[in-house]
CSV table of C-alpha atoms in Angstrom, one decimal:
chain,number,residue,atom,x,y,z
A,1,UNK,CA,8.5,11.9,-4.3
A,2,UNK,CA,6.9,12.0,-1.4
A,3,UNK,CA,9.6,11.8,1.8
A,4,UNK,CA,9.1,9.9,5.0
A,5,UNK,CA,10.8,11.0,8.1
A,6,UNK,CA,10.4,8.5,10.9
A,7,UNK,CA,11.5,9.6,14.7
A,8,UNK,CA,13.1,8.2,16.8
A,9,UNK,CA,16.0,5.9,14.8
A,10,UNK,CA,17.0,3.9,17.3
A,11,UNK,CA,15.4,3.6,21.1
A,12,UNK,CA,15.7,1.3,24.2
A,13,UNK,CA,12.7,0.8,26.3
A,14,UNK,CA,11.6,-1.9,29.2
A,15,UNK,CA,9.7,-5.0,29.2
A,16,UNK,CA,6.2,-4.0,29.9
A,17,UNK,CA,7.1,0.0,28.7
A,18,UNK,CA,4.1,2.1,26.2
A,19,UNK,CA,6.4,2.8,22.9
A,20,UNK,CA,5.4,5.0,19.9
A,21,UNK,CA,7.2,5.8,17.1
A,22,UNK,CA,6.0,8.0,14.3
A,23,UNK,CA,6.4,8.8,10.6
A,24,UNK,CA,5.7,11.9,9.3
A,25,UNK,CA,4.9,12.5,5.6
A,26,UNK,CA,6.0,15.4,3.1
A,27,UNK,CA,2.6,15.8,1.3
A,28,UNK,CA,-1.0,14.7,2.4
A,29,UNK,CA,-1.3,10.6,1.8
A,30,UNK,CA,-4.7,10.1,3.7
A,31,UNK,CA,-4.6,7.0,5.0
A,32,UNK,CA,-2.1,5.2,2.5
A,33,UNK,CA,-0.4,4.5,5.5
A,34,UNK,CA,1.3,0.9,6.9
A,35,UNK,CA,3.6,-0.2,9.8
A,36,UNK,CA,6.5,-3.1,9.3
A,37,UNK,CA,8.5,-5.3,11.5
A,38,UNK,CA,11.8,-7.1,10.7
A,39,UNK,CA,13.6,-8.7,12.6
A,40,UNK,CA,17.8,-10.0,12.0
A,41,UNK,CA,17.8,-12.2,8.7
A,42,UNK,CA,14.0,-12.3,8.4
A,43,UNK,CA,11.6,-10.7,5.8
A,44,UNK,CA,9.5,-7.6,7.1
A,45,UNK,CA,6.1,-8.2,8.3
A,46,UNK,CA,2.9,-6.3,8.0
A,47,UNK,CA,2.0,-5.0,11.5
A,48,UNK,CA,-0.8,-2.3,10.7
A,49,UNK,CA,-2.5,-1.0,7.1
A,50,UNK,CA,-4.5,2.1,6.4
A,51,UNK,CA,-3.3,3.6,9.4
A,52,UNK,CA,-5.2,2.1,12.1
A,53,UNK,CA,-6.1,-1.2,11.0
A,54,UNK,CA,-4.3,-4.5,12.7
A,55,UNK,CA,-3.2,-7.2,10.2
A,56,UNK,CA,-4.0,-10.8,10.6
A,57,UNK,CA,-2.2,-12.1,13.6
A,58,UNK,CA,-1.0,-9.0,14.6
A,59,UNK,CA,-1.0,-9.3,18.8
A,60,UNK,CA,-3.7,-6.4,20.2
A,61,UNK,CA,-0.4,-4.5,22.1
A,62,UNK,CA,0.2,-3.0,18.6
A,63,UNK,CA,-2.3,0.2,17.6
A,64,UNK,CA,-1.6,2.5,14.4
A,65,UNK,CA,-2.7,6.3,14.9
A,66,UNK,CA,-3.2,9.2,12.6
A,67,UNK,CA,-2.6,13.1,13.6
A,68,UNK,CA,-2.8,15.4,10.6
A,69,UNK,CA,0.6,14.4,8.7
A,70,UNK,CA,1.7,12.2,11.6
A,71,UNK,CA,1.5,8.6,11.5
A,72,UNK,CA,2.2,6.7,14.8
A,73,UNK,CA,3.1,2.9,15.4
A,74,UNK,CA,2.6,2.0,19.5
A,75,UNK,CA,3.2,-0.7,21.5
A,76,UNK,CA,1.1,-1.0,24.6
A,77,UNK,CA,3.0,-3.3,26.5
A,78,UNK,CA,6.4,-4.0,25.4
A,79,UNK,CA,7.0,-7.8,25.3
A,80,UNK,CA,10.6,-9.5,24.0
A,81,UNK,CA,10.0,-11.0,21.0
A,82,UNK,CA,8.9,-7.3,20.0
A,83,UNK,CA,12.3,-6.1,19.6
A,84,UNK,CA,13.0,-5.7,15.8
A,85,UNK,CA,13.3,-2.3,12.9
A,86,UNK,CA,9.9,-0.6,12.5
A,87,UNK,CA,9.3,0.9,9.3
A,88,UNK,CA,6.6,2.9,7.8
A,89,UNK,CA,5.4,3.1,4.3
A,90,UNK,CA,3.6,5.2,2.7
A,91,UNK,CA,1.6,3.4,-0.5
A,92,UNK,CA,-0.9,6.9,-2.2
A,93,UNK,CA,1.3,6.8,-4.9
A,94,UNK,CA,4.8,5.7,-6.7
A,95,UNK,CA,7.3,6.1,-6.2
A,96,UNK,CA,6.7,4.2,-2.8
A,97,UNK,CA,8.7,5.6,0.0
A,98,UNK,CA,9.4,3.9,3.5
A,99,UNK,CA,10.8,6.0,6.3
A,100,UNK,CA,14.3,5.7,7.3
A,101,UNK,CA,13.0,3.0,10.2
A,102,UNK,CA,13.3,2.6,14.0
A,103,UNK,CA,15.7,0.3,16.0
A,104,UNK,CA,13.7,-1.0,18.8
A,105,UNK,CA,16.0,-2.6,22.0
A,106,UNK,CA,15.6,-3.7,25.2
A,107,UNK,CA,17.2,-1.3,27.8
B,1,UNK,CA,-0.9,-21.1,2.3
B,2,UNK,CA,0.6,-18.0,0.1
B,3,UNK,CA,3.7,-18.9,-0.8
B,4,UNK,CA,6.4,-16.3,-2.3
B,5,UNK,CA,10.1,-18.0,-3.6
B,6,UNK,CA,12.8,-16.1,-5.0
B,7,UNK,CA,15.6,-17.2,-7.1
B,8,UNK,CA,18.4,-16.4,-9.6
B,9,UNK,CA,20.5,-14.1,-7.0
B,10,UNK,CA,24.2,-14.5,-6.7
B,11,UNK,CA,27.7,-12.7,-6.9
B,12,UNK,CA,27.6,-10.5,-10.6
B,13,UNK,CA,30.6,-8.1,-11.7
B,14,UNK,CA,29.4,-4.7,-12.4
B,15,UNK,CA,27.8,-4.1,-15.9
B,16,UNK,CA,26.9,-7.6,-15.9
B,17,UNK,CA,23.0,-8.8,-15.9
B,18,UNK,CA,20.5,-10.7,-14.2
B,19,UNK,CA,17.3,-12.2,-13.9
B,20,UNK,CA,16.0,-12.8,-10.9
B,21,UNK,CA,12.9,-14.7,-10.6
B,22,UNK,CA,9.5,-15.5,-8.3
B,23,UNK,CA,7.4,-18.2,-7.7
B,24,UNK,CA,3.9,-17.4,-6.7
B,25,UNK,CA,1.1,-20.1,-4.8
B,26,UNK,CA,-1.7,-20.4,-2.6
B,27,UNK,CA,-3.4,-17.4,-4.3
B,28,UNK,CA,-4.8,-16.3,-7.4
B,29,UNK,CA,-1.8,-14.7,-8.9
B,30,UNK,CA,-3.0,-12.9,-12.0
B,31,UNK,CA,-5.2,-11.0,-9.8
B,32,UNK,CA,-2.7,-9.3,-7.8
B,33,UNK,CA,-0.6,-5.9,-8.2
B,34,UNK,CA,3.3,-7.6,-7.7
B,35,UNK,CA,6.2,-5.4,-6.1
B,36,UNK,CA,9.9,-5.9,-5.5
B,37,UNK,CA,11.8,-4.3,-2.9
B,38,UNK,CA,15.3,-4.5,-1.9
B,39,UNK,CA,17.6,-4.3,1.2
B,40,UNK,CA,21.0,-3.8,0.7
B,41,UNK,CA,23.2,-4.9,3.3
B,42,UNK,CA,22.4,-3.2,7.0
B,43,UNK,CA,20.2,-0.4,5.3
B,44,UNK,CA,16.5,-0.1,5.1
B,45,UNK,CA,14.0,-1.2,2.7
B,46,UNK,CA,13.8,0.3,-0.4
B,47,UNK,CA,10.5,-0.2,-3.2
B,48,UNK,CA,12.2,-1.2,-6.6
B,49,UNK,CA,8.9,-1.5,-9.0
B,50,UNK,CA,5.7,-2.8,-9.4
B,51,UNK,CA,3.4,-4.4,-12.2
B,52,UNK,CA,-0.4,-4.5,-12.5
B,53,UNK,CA,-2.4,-7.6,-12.9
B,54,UNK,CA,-2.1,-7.9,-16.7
B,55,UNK,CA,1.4,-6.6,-17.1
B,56,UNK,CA,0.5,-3.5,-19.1
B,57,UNK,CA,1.6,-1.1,-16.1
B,58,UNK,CA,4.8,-1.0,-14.9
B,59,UNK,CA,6.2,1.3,-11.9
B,60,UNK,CA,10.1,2.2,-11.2
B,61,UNK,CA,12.1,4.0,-8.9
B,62,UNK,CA,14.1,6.7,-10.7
B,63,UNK,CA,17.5,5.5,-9.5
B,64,UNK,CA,16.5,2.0,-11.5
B,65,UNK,CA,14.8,3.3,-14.5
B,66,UNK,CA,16.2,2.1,-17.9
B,67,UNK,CA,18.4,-0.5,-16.6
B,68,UNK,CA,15.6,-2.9,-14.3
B,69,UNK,CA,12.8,-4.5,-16.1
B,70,UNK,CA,10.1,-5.9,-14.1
B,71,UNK,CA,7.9,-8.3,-15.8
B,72,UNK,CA,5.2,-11.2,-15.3
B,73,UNK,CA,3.8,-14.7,-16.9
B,74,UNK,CA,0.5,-15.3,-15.1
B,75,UNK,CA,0.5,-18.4,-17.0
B,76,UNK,CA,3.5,-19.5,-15.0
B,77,UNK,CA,2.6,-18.1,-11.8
B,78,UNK,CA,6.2,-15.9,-11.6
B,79,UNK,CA,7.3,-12.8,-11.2
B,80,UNK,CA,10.7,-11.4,-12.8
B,81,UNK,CA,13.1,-8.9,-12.5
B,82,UNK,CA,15.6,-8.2,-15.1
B,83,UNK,CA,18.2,-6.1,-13.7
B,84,UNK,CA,20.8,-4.8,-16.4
B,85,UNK,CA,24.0,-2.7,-15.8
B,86,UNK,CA,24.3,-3.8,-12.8
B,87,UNK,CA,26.4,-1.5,-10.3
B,88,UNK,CA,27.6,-2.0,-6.6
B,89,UNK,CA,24.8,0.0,-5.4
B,90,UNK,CA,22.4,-2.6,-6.4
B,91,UNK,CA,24.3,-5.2,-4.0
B,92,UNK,CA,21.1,-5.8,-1.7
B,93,UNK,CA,18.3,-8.6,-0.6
B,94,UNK,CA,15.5,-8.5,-3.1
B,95,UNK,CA,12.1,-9.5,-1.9
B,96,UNK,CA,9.3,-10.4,-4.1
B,97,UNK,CA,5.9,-9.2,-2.9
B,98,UNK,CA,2.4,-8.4,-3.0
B,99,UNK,CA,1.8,-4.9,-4.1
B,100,UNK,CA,0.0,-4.3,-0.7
B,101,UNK,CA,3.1,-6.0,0.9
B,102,UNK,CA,1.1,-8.4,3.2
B,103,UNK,CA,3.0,-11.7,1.7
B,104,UNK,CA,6.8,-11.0,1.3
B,105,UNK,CA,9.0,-13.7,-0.1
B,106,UNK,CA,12.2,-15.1,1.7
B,107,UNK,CA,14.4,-12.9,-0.2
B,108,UNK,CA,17.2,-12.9,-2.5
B,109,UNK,CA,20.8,-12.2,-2.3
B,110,UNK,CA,22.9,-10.2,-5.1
B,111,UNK,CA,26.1,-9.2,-4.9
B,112,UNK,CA,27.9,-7.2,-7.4
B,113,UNK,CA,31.6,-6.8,-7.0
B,114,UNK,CA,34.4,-7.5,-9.1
């Protein structure tokens, strides 16, 4: 199975603050990559597919990034409502794996 | 306006069954790939299965193999998941979604305790 490891679990960052946080994968998944956000009692939503590309009605602050094996979610501009759990997922093949995901919190 | 619904969650003793079901609209739902994943309770998300369009191809995580059944009737626009020998680590939220996960259902609740 292929084994996402996604840094940092847990950070606190200002309003208006850059954030990234990044998966990394155990074997080469191209760009079978996506970004989620859920937020307390809600279903996750899709923030970013194939790596870089925004979903519908996904605000321009969010970008997706690809360096080798590392897969990175950023936030330009930190806003409120954009405190949630981040997870990644990788979707080349089955088993699919999300990473461990990322408590985002206002400092 | 895609619509996901889950239903047929609740509080199960262990080695007990259930069928847990979901209601597709507002898309052509025999021509999408169909997923469940699960969140049990303050842990992440976890993929469960998948099934192709026509049902013939099914997909399972190894810790669910032989005792989940995931299943479809495109006639009926729902997706199922039989879950069988059911055990406490299965206590979770289980969302019904598109394979590429870009619609995600409300969620589920199931609870198995004795």
């Amino acid at each position: 199975d292929i084994q996402m490891t996604q840094s940092p679990s847990s950070m606190s960052a200002s309003l208006g603050d850059r954030v990234t946080i990044t998966c990394r994968a155990s074997q080469d998944i191209g760009n079978y990559l996506s970004w989620f956000q859920q937020k307390p009692g809600k279903s996750p939503r899709r923030m970013i597919y194939g790596a870089t590309n925004l979903a519908a009605g996904v605000p321009s602050r969010f970008s997706g990034s690809r360096s080798g094996s590392d897969y990175s979610l950023t936030i330009s501009s930190l806003e409120s409502e954009d405190m949630a759990i981040y997870y990644c997922l990788q979707s080349i093949q089955y088993p699919r794996t999300f990473g461990g995901g990322t408590k985002l919190e206002l400092k | 306006e895609v619509q996901l619904v889950e239903s047929g969650g609740g509080l199960v003793q262990p080695g007990r069954s259930l069928k847990l079901s979901c209601a597709a609209s507002g898309f052509t739902y025999s021509n999408y790939v169909m997923a469940w994943v699960r969140q049990a309770p303050t842990k992440g998300l976890e993929w469960v299965a998948s099934i192709s369009t026509g049902g013939g191809n099914t997909y399972y995580r190894d810790s669910v193999k032989g005792r989940f059944t995931i299943s479809r009737d495109n006639a009926k626009n729902t997706l199922y998941l039989q879950i069988d020998s059911l055990r406490s680590e299965d206590t979770a939220t289980y969302y019904c979604a598109i394979n590429t996960l870009d619609y995600w259902g409300q969620g589920v609740m199931v609870t198995v305790s004795s």
